[in-house]
Coordinates of C-alpha atoms in Angstrom, one line a residue:
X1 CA -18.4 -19.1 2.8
X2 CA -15.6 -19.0 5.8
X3 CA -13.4 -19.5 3.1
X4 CA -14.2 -16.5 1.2
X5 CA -14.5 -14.2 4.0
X6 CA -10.7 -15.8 5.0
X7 CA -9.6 -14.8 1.6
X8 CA -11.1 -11.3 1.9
X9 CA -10.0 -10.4 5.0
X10 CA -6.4 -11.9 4.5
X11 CA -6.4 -10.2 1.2
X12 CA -7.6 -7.0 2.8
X13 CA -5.1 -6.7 5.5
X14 CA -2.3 -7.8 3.0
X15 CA -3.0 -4.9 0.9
X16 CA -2.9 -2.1 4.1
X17 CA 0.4 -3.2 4.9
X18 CA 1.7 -3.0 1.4
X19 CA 0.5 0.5 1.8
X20 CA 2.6 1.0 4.1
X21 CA 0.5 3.1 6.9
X22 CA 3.0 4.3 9.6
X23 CA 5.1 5.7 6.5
X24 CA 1.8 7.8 5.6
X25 CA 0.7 8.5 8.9
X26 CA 4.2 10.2 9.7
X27 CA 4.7 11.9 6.1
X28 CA 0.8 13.1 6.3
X29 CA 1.5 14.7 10.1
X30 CA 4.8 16.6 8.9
X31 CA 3.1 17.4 5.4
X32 CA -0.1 19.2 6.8
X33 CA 1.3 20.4 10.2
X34 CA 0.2 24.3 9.0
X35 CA -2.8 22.8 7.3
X36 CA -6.7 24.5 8.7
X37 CA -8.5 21.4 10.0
X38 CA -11.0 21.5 7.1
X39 CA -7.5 21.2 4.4
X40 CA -6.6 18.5 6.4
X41 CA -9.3 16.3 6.2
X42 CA -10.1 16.9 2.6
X43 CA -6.3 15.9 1.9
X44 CA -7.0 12.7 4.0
X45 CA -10.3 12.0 1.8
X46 CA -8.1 12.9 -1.8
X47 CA -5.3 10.5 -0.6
X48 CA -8.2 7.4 0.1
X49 CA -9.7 8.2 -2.8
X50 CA -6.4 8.7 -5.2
X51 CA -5.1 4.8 -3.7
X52 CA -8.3 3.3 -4.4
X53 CA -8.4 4.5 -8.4
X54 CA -4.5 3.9 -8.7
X55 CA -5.4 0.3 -7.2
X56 CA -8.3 -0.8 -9.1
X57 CA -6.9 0.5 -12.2
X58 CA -3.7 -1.5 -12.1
X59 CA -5.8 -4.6 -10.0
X60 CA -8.2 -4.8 -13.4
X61 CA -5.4 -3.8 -16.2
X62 CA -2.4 -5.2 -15.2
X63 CA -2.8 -8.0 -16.7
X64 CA -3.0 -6.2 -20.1
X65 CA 0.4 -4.1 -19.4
X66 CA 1.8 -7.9 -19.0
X67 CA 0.6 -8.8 -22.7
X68 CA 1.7 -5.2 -24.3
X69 CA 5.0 -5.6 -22.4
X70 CA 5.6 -9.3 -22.7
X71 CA 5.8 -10.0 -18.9
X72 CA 5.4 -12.8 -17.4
X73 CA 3.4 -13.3 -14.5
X74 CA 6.1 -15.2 -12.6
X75 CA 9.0 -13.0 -13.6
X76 CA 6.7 -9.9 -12.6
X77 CA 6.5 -12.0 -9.1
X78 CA 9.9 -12.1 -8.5
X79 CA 10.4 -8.1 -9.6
X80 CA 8.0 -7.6 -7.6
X81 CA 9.3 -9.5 -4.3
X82 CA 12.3 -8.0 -4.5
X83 CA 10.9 -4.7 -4.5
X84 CA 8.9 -5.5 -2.1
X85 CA 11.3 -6.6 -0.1
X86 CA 13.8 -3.2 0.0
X87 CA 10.6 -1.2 0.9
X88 CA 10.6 -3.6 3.9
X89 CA 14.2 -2.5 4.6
X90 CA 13.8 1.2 4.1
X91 CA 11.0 0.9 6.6
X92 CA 13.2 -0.9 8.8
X93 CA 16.3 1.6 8.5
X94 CA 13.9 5.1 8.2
X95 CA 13.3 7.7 10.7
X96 CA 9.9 9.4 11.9
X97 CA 11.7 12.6 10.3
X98 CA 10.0 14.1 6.9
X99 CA 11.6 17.0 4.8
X100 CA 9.1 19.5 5.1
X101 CA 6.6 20.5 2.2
X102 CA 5.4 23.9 0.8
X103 CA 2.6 25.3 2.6
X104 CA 0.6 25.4 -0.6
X105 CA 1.6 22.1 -1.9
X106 CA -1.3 19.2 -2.3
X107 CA 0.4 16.5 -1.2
X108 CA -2.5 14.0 -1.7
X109 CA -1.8 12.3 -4.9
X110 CA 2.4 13.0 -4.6
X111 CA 4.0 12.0 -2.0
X112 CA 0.7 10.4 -0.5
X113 CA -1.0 8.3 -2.8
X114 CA 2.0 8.0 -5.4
X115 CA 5.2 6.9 -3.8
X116 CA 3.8 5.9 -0.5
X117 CA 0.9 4.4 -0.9
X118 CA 1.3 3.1 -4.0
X119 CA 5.3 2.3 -4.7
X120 CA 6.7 0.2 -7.0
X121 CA 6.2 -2.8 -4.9
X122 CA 2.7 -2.1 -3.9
X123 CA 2.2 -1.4 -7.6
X124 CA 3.7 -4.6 -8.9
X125 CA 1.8 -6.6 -6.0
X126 CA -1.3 -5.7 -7.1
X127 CA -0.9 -6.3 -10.7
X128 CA 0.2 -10.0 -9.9
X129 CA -3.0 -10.1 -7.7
X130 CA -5.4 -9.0 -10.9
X131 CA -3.4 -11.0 -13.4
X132 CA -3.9 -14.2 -11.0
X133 CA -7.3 -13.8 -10.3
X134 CA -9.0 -16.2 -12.7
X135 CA -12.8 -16.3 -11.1
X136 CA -15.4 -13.2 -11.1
X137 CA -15.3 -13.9 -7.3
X138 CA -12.3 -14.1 -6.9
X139 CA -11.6 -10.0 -8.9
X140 CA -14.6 -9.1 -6.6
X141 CA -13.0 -9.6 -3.6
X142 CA -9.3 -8.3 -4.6
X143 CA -11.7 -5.3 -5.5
X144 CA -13.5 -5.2 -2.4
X145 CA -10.1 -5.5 -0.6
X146 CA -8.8 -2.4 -2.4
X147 CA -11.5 -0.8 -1.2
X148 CA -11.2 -1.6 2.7
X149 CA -7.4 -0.9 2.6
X150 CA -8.1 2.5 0.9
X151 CA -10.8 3.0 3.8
X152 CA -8.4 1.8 6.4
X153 CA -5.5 4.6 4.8
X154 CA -8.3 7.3 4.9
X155 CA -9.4 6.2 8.3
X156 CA -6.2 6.5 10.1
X157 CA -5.6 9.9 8.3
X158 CA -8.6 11.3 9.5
X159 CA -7.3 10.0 12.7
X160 CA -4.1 11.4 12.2
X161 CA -3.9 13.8 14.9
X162 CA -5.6 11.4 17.6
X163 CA -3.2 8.7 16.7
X164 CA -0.3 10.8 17.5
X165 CA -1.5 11.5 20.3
X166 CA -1.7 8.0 21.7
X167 CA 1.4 6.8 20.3
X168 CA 3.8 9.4 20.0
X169 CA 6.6 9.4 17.3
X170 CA 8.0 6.9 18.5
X171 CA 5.4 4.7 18.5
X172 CA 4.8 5.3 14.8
X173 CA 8.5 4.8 14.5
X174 CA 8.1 0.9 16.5
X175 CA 4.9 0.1 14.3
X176 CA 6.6 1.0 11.2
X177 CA 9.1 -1.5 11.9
X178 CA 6.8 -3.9 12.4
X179 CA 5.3 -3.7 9.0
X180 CA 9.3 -3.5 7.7
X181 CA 9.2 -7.2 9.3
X182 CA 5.8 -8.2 8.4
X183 CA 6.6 -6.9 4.3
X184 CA 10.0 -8.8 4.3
X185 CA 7.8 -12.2 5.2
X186 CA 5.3 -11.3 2.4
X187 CA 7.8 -10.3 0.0
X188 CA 9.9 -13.7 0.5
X189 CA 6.7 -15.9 -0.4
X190 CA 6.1 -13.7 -3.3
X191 CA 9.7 -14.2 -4.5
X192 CA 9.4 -17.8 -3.5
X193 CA 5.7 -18.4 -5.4
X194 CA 7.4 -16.8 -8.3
X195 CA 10.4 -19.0 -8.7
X196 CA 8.5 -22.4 -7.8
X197 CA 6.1 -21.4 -10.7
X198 CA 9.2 -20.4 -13.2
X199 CA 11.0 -23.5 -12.0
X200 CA 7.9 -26.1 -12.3

């Protein structure tokens, strides 16, 4: 049972940082600056919601893209790493600075949900996660993980405001680095899994 709550809780907390929160958090403070409080918090609930039906959709199907495509799992690993692992970069190398976004734009699904959220990397992560899960319980908890990240995403937007507060831009800007740092080290073993797999 410690095992399984290990693997969902690891899992859980793997999938938040692929989602890249201080990213969000910034792009969702710049994005609904002008927003009415109640706009704002419905945004927040659209972009939880829109991450969670992206994720489960490519968690429970990706493995079916594979066999239309003619992917392999391991060569979709590797893709995937390396994307992974320039997202981890750009985090590393990016401002707190956003362009700014029409008044009357909904910026819940794009840029929110869809590149942020969800990139290429986060995208191609979570396939390989659905395609490898081989057990019921083991598809239950990547589900159940999707939905805690998703939670976690809409969480800290609804908090959006009181985070700020506490941390300031630059401390968005330090904790995005550290999720830069903490993506590079997940995208190396993905890359690394990958290539052991191809190779043995």
């Amino acid at each position: 049972m410690d095992s399984v709550f290990s693997e969902f809780f690891g899992t859980a907390l793997k999938l938040f940082a692929l989602m890249t929160p201080p990213a969000v958090l910034s792009a969702f403070l710049s994005g609904t600056k002008s927003y009415p409080t109640a706009r704002k918090r419905a945004t927040a609930i659209h972009t939880g919601v829109a991450v969670f039906v992206i994720g489960v959709v490519l968690y429970f199907f990706g493995e079916s893209i594979f066999g239309v495509f003619g992917f392999t799992l391991d060569a979709f690993r590797i893709g995937s790493g390396v994307l992974l692992f320039l997202t981890a970069v750009s985090l590393m190398n990016e401002t707190t600075d956003h362009p700014s976004m029409p008044v009357d734009a909904d910026i819940s699904v794009v840029p929110l949900a869809i590149p942020l959220c969800m990139g290429p990397a986060s995208i191609g992560t979570v396939m390989v996660m659905g395609a490898s899960a081989s057990t019921p319980q083991e598809r239950l908890i990547g589900a159940a993980a999707l939905l805690v990240a998703s939670g976690g995403v809409l969480l800290l937007l609804l908090m959006a405001e009181s985070v700020e507060k506490v941390l300031h831009r630059t401390g968005i800007a330090v904790l995005s680095k550290l999720t830069g740092l903490l993506l590079a080290a997940i995208a190396a073993q993905v890359i690394f899994t990958g290539i052991q797999s191809f190779l043995g």
